[in-house]
Tab-separated table of C-alpha atoms and ligand atoms in Angstrom:
chain	number	residue	atom	x	y	z
A	1	UNK	CA	39.649	-0.743	-0.429
A	2	UNK	CA	35.934	-1.551	-0.588
A	3	UNK	CA	35.105	-4.189	-3.194
A	4	UNK	CA	32.330	-3.369	-5.593
A	5	UNK	CA	29.462	-5.795	-5.193
A	6	UNK	CA	27.918	-7.096	-8.392
A	7	UNK	CA	25.386	-9.721	-9.336
A	8	UNK	CA	24.799	-11.118	-12.789
A	9	UNK	CA	21.439	-11.650	-14.458
A	10	UNK	CA	21.696	-15.392	-13.793
A	11	UNK	CA	22.369	-14.763	-10.109
A	12	UNK	CA	19.388	-12.435	-9.915
A	13	UNK	CA	17.241	-15.145	-11.496
A	14	UNK	CA	18.717	-17.568	-8.979
A	15	UNK	CA	17.688	-15.253	-6.147
A	16	UNK	CA	14.100	-15.093	-7.471
A	17	UNK	CA	14.016	-18.891	-7.559
A	18	UNK	CA	15.382	-19.285	-4.018
A	19	UNK	CA	12.972	-16.648	-2.621
A	20	UNK	CA	10.111	-18.568	-4.192
A	21	UNK	CA	11.242	-22.086	-3.256
A	22	UNK	CA	12.534	-21.449	0.270
A	23	UNK	CA	10.543	-18.445	1.415
A	24	UNK	CA	7.374	-18.683	-0.675
A	25	UNK	CA	7.912	-15.117	-1.913
A	26	UNK	CA	7.258	-14.374	-5.563
A	27	UNK	CA	9.485	-11.563	-6.825
A	28	UNK	CA	9.340	-12.707	-10.447
A	29	UNK	CA	7.296	-9.707	-11.575
A	30	UNK	CA	9.495	-7.079	-9.968
A	31	UNK	CA	11.337	-4.561	-12.118
A	32	UNK	CA	14.836	-6.036	-12.628
A	33	UNK	CA	16.880	-2.936	-11.866
A	34	UNK	CA	15.159	-2.076	-8.592
A	35	UNK	CA	15.258	-5.756	-7.591
A	36	UNK	CA	19.011	-5.838	-8.297
A	37	UNK	CA	19.549	-2.695	-6.191
A	38	UNK	CA	17.545	-4.121	-3.291
A	39	UNK	CA	19.381	-7.479	-3.405
A	40	UNK	CA	22.772	-5.742	-3.504
A	41	UNK	CA	21.745	-3.563	-0.558
A	42	UNK	CA	20.715	-6.628	1.406
A	43	UNK	CA	23.988	-8.407	0.560
A	44	UNK	CA	25.887	-5.389	1.898
A	45	UNK	CA	23.839	-5.276	5.122
A	46	UNK	CA	24.492	-8.999	5.627
A	47	UNK	CA	28.209	-8.524	4.911
A	48	UNK	CA	28.169	-10.919	1.956
A	49	UNK	CA	31.073	-10.287	-0.397
A	50	UNK	CA	29.664	-12.477	-3.163
A	51	UNK	CA	26.383	-13.923	-4.335
A	52	UNK	CA	27.611	-17.381	-3.308
A	53	UNK	CA	27.918	-16.238	0.332
A	54	UNK	CA	24.507	-14.598	0.156
A	55	UNK	CA	23.009	-17.805	-1.218
A	56	UNK	CA	24.407	-19.635	1.789
A	57	UNK	CA	22.763	-17.071	4.118
A	58	UNK	CA	19.450	-17.511	2.338
A	59	UNK	CA	19.673	-21.293	2.278
A	60	UNK	CA	20.326	-21.380	6.040
A	61	UNK	CA	17.300	-19.247	6.743
A	62	UNK	CA	19.373	-16.631	8.564
A	63	UNK	CA	16.609	-14.263	7.497
A	64	UNK	CA	12.939	-14.571	8.331
A	65	UNK	CA	10.306	-14.279	5.609
A	66	UNK	CA	9.322	-10.830	6.821
A	67	UNK	CA	12.936	-9.638	6.938
A	68	UNK	CA	13.458	-10.707	3.352
A	69	UNK	CA	10.168	-9.156	2.298
A	70	UNK	CA	10.953	-5.906	4.124
A	71	UNK	CA	14.317	-5.599	2.461
A	72	UNK	CA	13.112	-6.364	-1.019
A	73	UNK	CA	9.812	-4.510	-1.148
A	74	UNK	CA	9.658	-0.796	-0.585
A	75	UNK	CA	7.142	0.253	2.046
A	76	UNK	CA	7.514	3.946	1.460
A	77	UNK	CA	4.328	5.829	2.113
A	78	UNK	CA	3.193	9.164	3.497
A	79	UNK	CA	0.086	10.878	4.788
A	80	UNK	CA	-2.157	12.501	2.183
A	81	UNK	CA	0.205	11.200	-0.526
A	82	UNK	CA	-0.805	12.852	-3.843
A	83	UNK	CA	-3.091	15.255	-2.004
A	84	UNK	CA	-5.123	15.913	-5.212
A	85	UNK	CA	-6.505	12.376	-4.849
A	86	UNK	CA	-7.658	13.007	-1.269
A	87	UNK	CA	-9.129	16.381	-2.259
A	88	UNK	CA	-11.074	14.740	-5.083
A	89	UNK	CA	-12.395	12.026	-2.761
A	90	UNK	CA	-13.442	14.628	-0.213
A	91	UNK	CA	-15.058	16.960	-2.762
A	92	UNK	CA	-16.673	14.454	-5.139
A	93	UNK	CA	-16.781	10.953	-3.716
A	94	UNK	CA	-17.741	11.445	-0.077
A	95	UNK	CA	-21.161	12.781	-1.104
A	96	UNK	CA	-21.873	9.400	-2.702
A	97	UNK	CA	-20.408	7.394	0.202
A	98	UNK	CA	-22.594	9.463	2.514
A	99	UNK	CA	-25.698	7.802	1.051
A	100	UNK	CA	-24.730	4.397	2.551
A	101	UNK	CA	-25.678	3.515	6.131
A	102	UNK	CA	-22.343	1.699	6.537
A	103	UNK	CA	-19.322	2.531	4.394
A	104	UNK	CA	-16.821	-0.256	3.645
A	105	UNK	CA	-13.371	0.761	2.467
A	106	UNK	CA	-10.474	-1.535	1.615
A	107	UNK	CA	-6.886	-0.213	1.670
A	108	UNK	CA	-4.963	-2.932	-0.182
A	109	UNK	CA	-1.194	-2.684	0.381
A	110	UNK	CA	-1.636	-0.150	3.204
A	111	UNK	CA	1.974	-0.412	4.448
A	112	UNK	CA	2.477	1.369	7.806
A	113	UNK	CA	-1.002	2.911	7.744
A	114	UNK	CA	-0.483	6.523	6.691
A	115	UNK	CA	-3.075	6.226	3.884
A	116	UNK	CA	-5.935	4.828	6.047
A	117	UNK	CA	-5.187	7.394	8.775
A	118	UNK	CA	-5.317	10.232	6.233
A	119	UNK	CA	-8.653	9.050	4.922
A	120	UNK	CA	-9.971	8.561	8.467
A	121	UNK	CA	-9.181	12.199	9.272
A	122	UNK	CA	-11.112	13.465	6.247
A	123	UNK	CA	-14.003	11.051	6.939
A	124	UNK	CA	-14.142	12.328	10.501
A	125	UNK	CA	-14.282	15.932	9.358
A	126	UNK	CA	-17.198	15.008	7.106
A	127	UNK	CA	-19.026	13.221	9.944
A	128	UNK	CA	-18.612	9.854	8.190
A	129	UNK	CA	-15.970	8.118	10.300
A	130	UNK	CA	-18.282	6.446	12.799
A	131	UNK	CA	-20.140	4.553	10.096
A	132	UNK	CA	-17.043	3.673	8.055
A	133	UNK	CA	-15.106	0.431	8.367
A	134	UNK	CA	-11.593	0.536	6.906
A	135	UNK	CA	-10.101	-2.850	6.048
A	136	UNK	CA	-6.323	-2.428	5.968
A	137	UNK	CA	-4.347	-5.234	4.351
A	138	UNK	CA	-0.749	-5.869	3.361
A	139	UNK	CA	1.398	-8.881	2.513
A	140	UNK	CA	3.871	-7.826	5.208
A	141	UNK	CA	2.886	-8.413	8.825
A	142	UNK	CA	5.619	-6.138	10.212
A	143	UNK	CA	4.244	-3.036	8.504
A	144	UNK	CA	0.732	-4.014	9.619
A	145	UNK	CA	1.927	-4.100	13.242
A	146	UNK	CA	3.262	-0.582	12.827
A	147	UNK	CA	0.012	0.522	11.198
A	148	UNK	CA	-1.917	-0.867	14.164
A	149	UNK	CA	0.192	1.150	16.613
A	150	UNK	CA	-0.351	4.443	14.758
A	151	UNK	CA	2.959	5.865	15.950
A	152	UNK	CA	4.927	8.050	13.560
A	153	UNK	CA	7.905	10.421	13.607
A	154	UNK	CA	7.165	13.995	14.657
A	155	UNK	CA	9.487	15.380	11.985
A	156	UNK	CA	7.676	13.509	9.197
A	157	UNK	CA	4.235	14.413	10.445
A	158	UNK	CA	5.123	18.087	10.361
A	159	UNK	CA	5.946	17.655	6.701
A	160	UNK	CA	2.496	16.104	6.107
A	161	UNK	CA	0.708	19.219	7.408
A	162	UNK	CA	0.886	20.946	4.035
A	163	UNK	CA	-0.491	17.838	2.298
A	164	UNK	CA	-3.346	17.785	4.795
A	165	UNK	CA	-4.253	21.426	4.129
A	166	UNK	CA	-3.965	20.882	0.361
A	167	UNK	CA	-6.306	17.880	0.671
A	168	UNK	CA	-8.943	20.250	2.033
A	169	UNK	CA	-8.354	19.433	5.704
A	170	UNK	CA	-10.594	21.623	7.845
A	171	UNK	CA	-8.549	21.790	11.020
A	172	UNK	CA	-4.905	21.377	11.980
A	173	UNK	CA	-3.171	18.018	11.631
A	174	UNK	CA	-1.827	18.489	15.161
A	175	UNK	CA	-5.414	18.094	16.463
A	176	UNK	CA	-5.195	14.407	15.531
A	177	UNK	CA	-2.171	13.269	17.510
A	178	UNK	CA	-0.318	13.583	20.770
A	179	UNK	CA	3.429	14.278	20.510
A	180	UNK	CA	5.928	12.699	22.859
A	181	UNK	CA	9.742	12.658	22.567
A	182	UNK	CA	9.999	13.040	18.820
A	183	UNK	CA	7.150	10.616	18.105
A	184	UNK	CA	3.425	11.098	17.679
A	185	UNK	CA	0.575	8.774	18.559
A	186	UNK	CA	-2.477	9.219	16.362
A	187	UNK	CA	-5.765	9.642	18.252
A	188	UNK	CA	-7.405	6.274	18.957
A	189	UNK	CA	-10.802	7.216	17.533
A	190	UNK	CA	-9.254	7.381	14.055
A	191	UNK	CA	-8.402	3.677	14.047
A	192	UNK	CA	-11.323	2.400	16.115
A	193	UNK	CA	-13.075	1.048	13.000
A	194	UNK	CA	-9.962	-0.200	11.232
A	195	UNK	CA	-9.438	-3.938	10.715
A	196	UNK	CA	-5.860	-5.054	9.992
A	197	UNK	CA	-5.334	-8.318	8.114
A	198	UNK	CA	-2.435	-9.941	6.314
A	199	UNK	CA	-3.478	-10.528	2.709
A	200	UNK	CA	-1.517	-11.272	-0.442
A	201	UNK	CA	-3.087	-9.792	-3.560
A	202	UNK	CA	-1.415	-12.402	-5.730
A	203	UNK	CA	-3.297	-15.362	-4.261
A	204	UNK	CA	-5.723	-13.861	-1.742
A	205	UNK	CA	-9.500	-14.079	-1.810
A	206	UNK	CA	-11.918	-11.238	-2.443
A	207	UNK	CA	-13.629	-9.102	0.184
A	208	UNK	CA	-17.366	-8.414	0.280
A	209	UNK	CA	-19.398	-5.345	-0.458
A	210	UNK	CA	-16.658	-2.723	-0.603
A	211	UNK	CA	-17.836	0.780	-1.475
A	212	UNK	CA	-14.307	1.938	-2.191
A	213	UNK	CA	-10.965	0.217	-2.686
A	214	UNK	CA	-7.695	2.126	-2.537
A	215	UNK	CA	-4.690	0.251	-3.880
A	216	UNK	CA	-1.965	2.727	-4.569
A	217	UNK	CA	1.683	2.182	-5.437
A	218	UNK	CA	1.422	-1.588	-5.125
A	219	UNK	CA	1.116	-2.597	-8.802
A	220	UNK	CA	4.830	-1.850	-9.232
A	221	UNK	CA	5.419	-5.186	-7.457
A	222	UNK	CA	3.118	-7.219	-9.644
A	223	UNK	CA	3.480	-8.674	-13.121
A	224	UNK	CA	0.882	-7.725	-15.723
A	225	UNK	CA	-0.894	-11.030	-15.104
A	226	UNK	CA	-0.911	-10.472	-11.352
A	227	UNK	CA	-2.221	-6.930	-11.863
A	228	UNK	CA	-5.049	-8.261	-14.036
A	229	UNK	CA	-5.901	-10.892	-11.426
A	230	UNK	CA	-5.848	-8.240	-8.704
A	231	UNK	CA	-8.158	-5.984	-10.710
A	232	UNK	CA	-10.581	-8.914	-11.123
A	233	UNK	CA	-10.401	-9.433	-7.345
A	234	UNK	CA	-11.233	-5.774	-6.817
A	235	UNK	CA	-14.186	-5.889	-9.234
A	236	UNK	CA	-15.524	-8.941	-7.372
A	237	UNK	CA	-15.099	-7.157	-4.038
A	238	UNK	CA	-16.803	-3.899	-5.010
A	239	UNK	CA	-20.506	-3.148	-4.664
A	240	UNK	CA	-22.218	-1.997	-7.864
A	241	UNK	CA	-21.045	1.631	-8.458
A	242	UNK	CA	-18.180	1.150	-5.979
A	243	UNK	CA	-14.993	3.205	-6.423
A	244	UNK	CA	-11.499	1.985	-7.225
A	245	UNK	CA	-8.520	4.251	-6.587
A	246	UNK	CA	-5.117	3.237	-7.982
A	247	UNK	CA	-1.742	5.005	-7.673
A	248	UNK	CA	-1.321	7.933	-10.047
A	249	UNK	CA	1.410	6.105	-11.974
A	250	UNK	CA	-0.749	2.968	-12.251
A	251	UNK	CA	-3.654	2.182	-14.481
A	252	UNK	CA	-6.515	-0.155	-15.319
A	253	UNK	CA	-6.410	1.032	-18.951
A	254	UNK	CA	-4.979	-2.096	-20.543
A	255	UNK	CA	-6.730	-4.617	-18.354
A	256	UNK	CA	-9.533	-7.022	-19.323
A	257	UNK	CA	-11.811	-5.408	-16.690
A	258	UNK	CA	-11.675	-1.950	-18.265
A	259	UNK	CA	-15.101	-2.360	-19.904
A	260	UNK	CA	-16.604	-2.968	-16.457
A	261	UNK	CA	-15.257	0.343	-15.164
A	262	UNK	CA	-16.221	3.956	-15.676
A	263	UNK	CA	-13.315	6.401	-15.589
A	264	UNK	CA	-14.154	9.065	-13.025
A	265	UNK	CA	-10.834	10.906	-13.117
A	266	UNK	CA	-8.242	9.517	-15.532
A	267	UNK	CA	-5.369	11.636	-14.228
A	268	UNK	CA	-5.976	10.647	-10.620
A	269	UNK	CA	-6.723	7.021	-11.575
A	270	UNK	CA	-10.139	6.998	-9.959
A	271	UNK	CA	-12.569	4.476	-11.429
A	272	UNK	CA	-16.090	3.307	-10.661
A	273	UNK	CA	-17.618	-0.103	-11.180
A	274	UNK	CA	-20.357	0.216	-13.798
A	275	UNK	CA	-22.995	-1.976	-12.203
B	1	SAM	C1	4.975	1.517	-1.638
B	1	SAM	S1	3.904	0.812	-0.445
B	1	SAM	C2	2.385	1.685	-0.765
B	1	SAM	C3	1.671	2.117	0.465
B	1	SAM	C4	0.429	2.985	0.251
B	1	SAM	N1	-0.590	2.277	-0.472
B	1	SAM	C5	0.778	4.256	-0.472
B	1	SAM	O1	0.469	4.407	-1.650
B	1	SAM	O2	1.378	5.136	0.147
B	1	SAM	C6	3.558	-0.773	-1.165
B	1	SAM	C7	3.011	-1.785	-0.182
B	1	SAM	O3	2.503	-2.880	-0.941
B	1	SAM	C8	2.749	-4.073	-0.227
B	1	SAM	N2	2.697	-5.224	-1.152
B	1	SAM	C9	3.628	-5.611	-2.053
B	1	SAM	N3	3.237	-6.723	-2.692
B	1	SAM	C10	2.003	-7.046	-2.174
B	1	SAM	C11	1.073	-8.103	-2.410
B	1	SAM	N4	1.332	-9.055	-3.315
B	1	SAM	N5	-0.077	-8.130	-1.695
B	1	SAM	C12	-0.333	-7.173	-0.769
B	1	SAM	N6	0.509	-6.148	-0.491
B	1	SAM	C13	1.660	-6.083	-1.193
B	1	SAM	C14	4.131	-3.840	0.385
B	1	SAM	O4	4.343	-4.690	1.499
B	1	SAM	C15	4.051	-2.353	0.755
B	1	SAM	O5	3.656	-2.183	2.096
């Protein structure tokens, strides 16, 4: 009979401490229930029948930093995720970006790269890709390596076709990749002006002169204080009148930087730096 794995609140707190002390990973702001589920899942994968055994595994560094990070954070992403956001950018924001000779865009927490690729496709269709530079950052170097490769599953990409059309895509998504044995390789021109860098929003420095920052579905990992610090970092990185796009379940509403932002579309969490 399979034993039911459990961990107490104290053990969960113990895990957070060990991750911080031994791996330099700060999970203290993570939602407790999802953290508990992820830790239990990892214990099962590592065949640990108790927290004590798992602690031993952690203490002996049987996992690398990236393995621990991968298991605990969720890297789920998709192309043209929340297509209304992409449609709004295409219909209302691109005409402003078009006025800049060089367009700097930062994708903070880009995961495996589906978001930057989606934006690159729409920028290309608008004739803006060649003068855009997309800075793609994430805390996790493994997902960044995957983003760099631009290889995705054929089955998934077929599911993204509807999102692409709903985002206002002018062509067919299949024009942007080559399929081979159940995988697709995105066309190289899409990522030619992408720069991939490991960057932790919790303690990282700001970037310069960004015209738009997209940071979607990352705040879930951060405490309120870390979110506020990150928003400050974004304000410092944006040009005057630069755009900030958060995830549609996230918000800058209760942050100290709110008075420095204009709300462009509250529902889609699209903001603009006032000056
Ligand atoms: C759920 S994915 C979101 C991907 C994409 N932005 C989207 O909305 O589809 C969250 C990503 O945030 C990254 N992340 C988590 N904490 C981070 C931090 N402190 N700094 C930078 N990236 C972080 C994770 O590694 C993960 O790849």
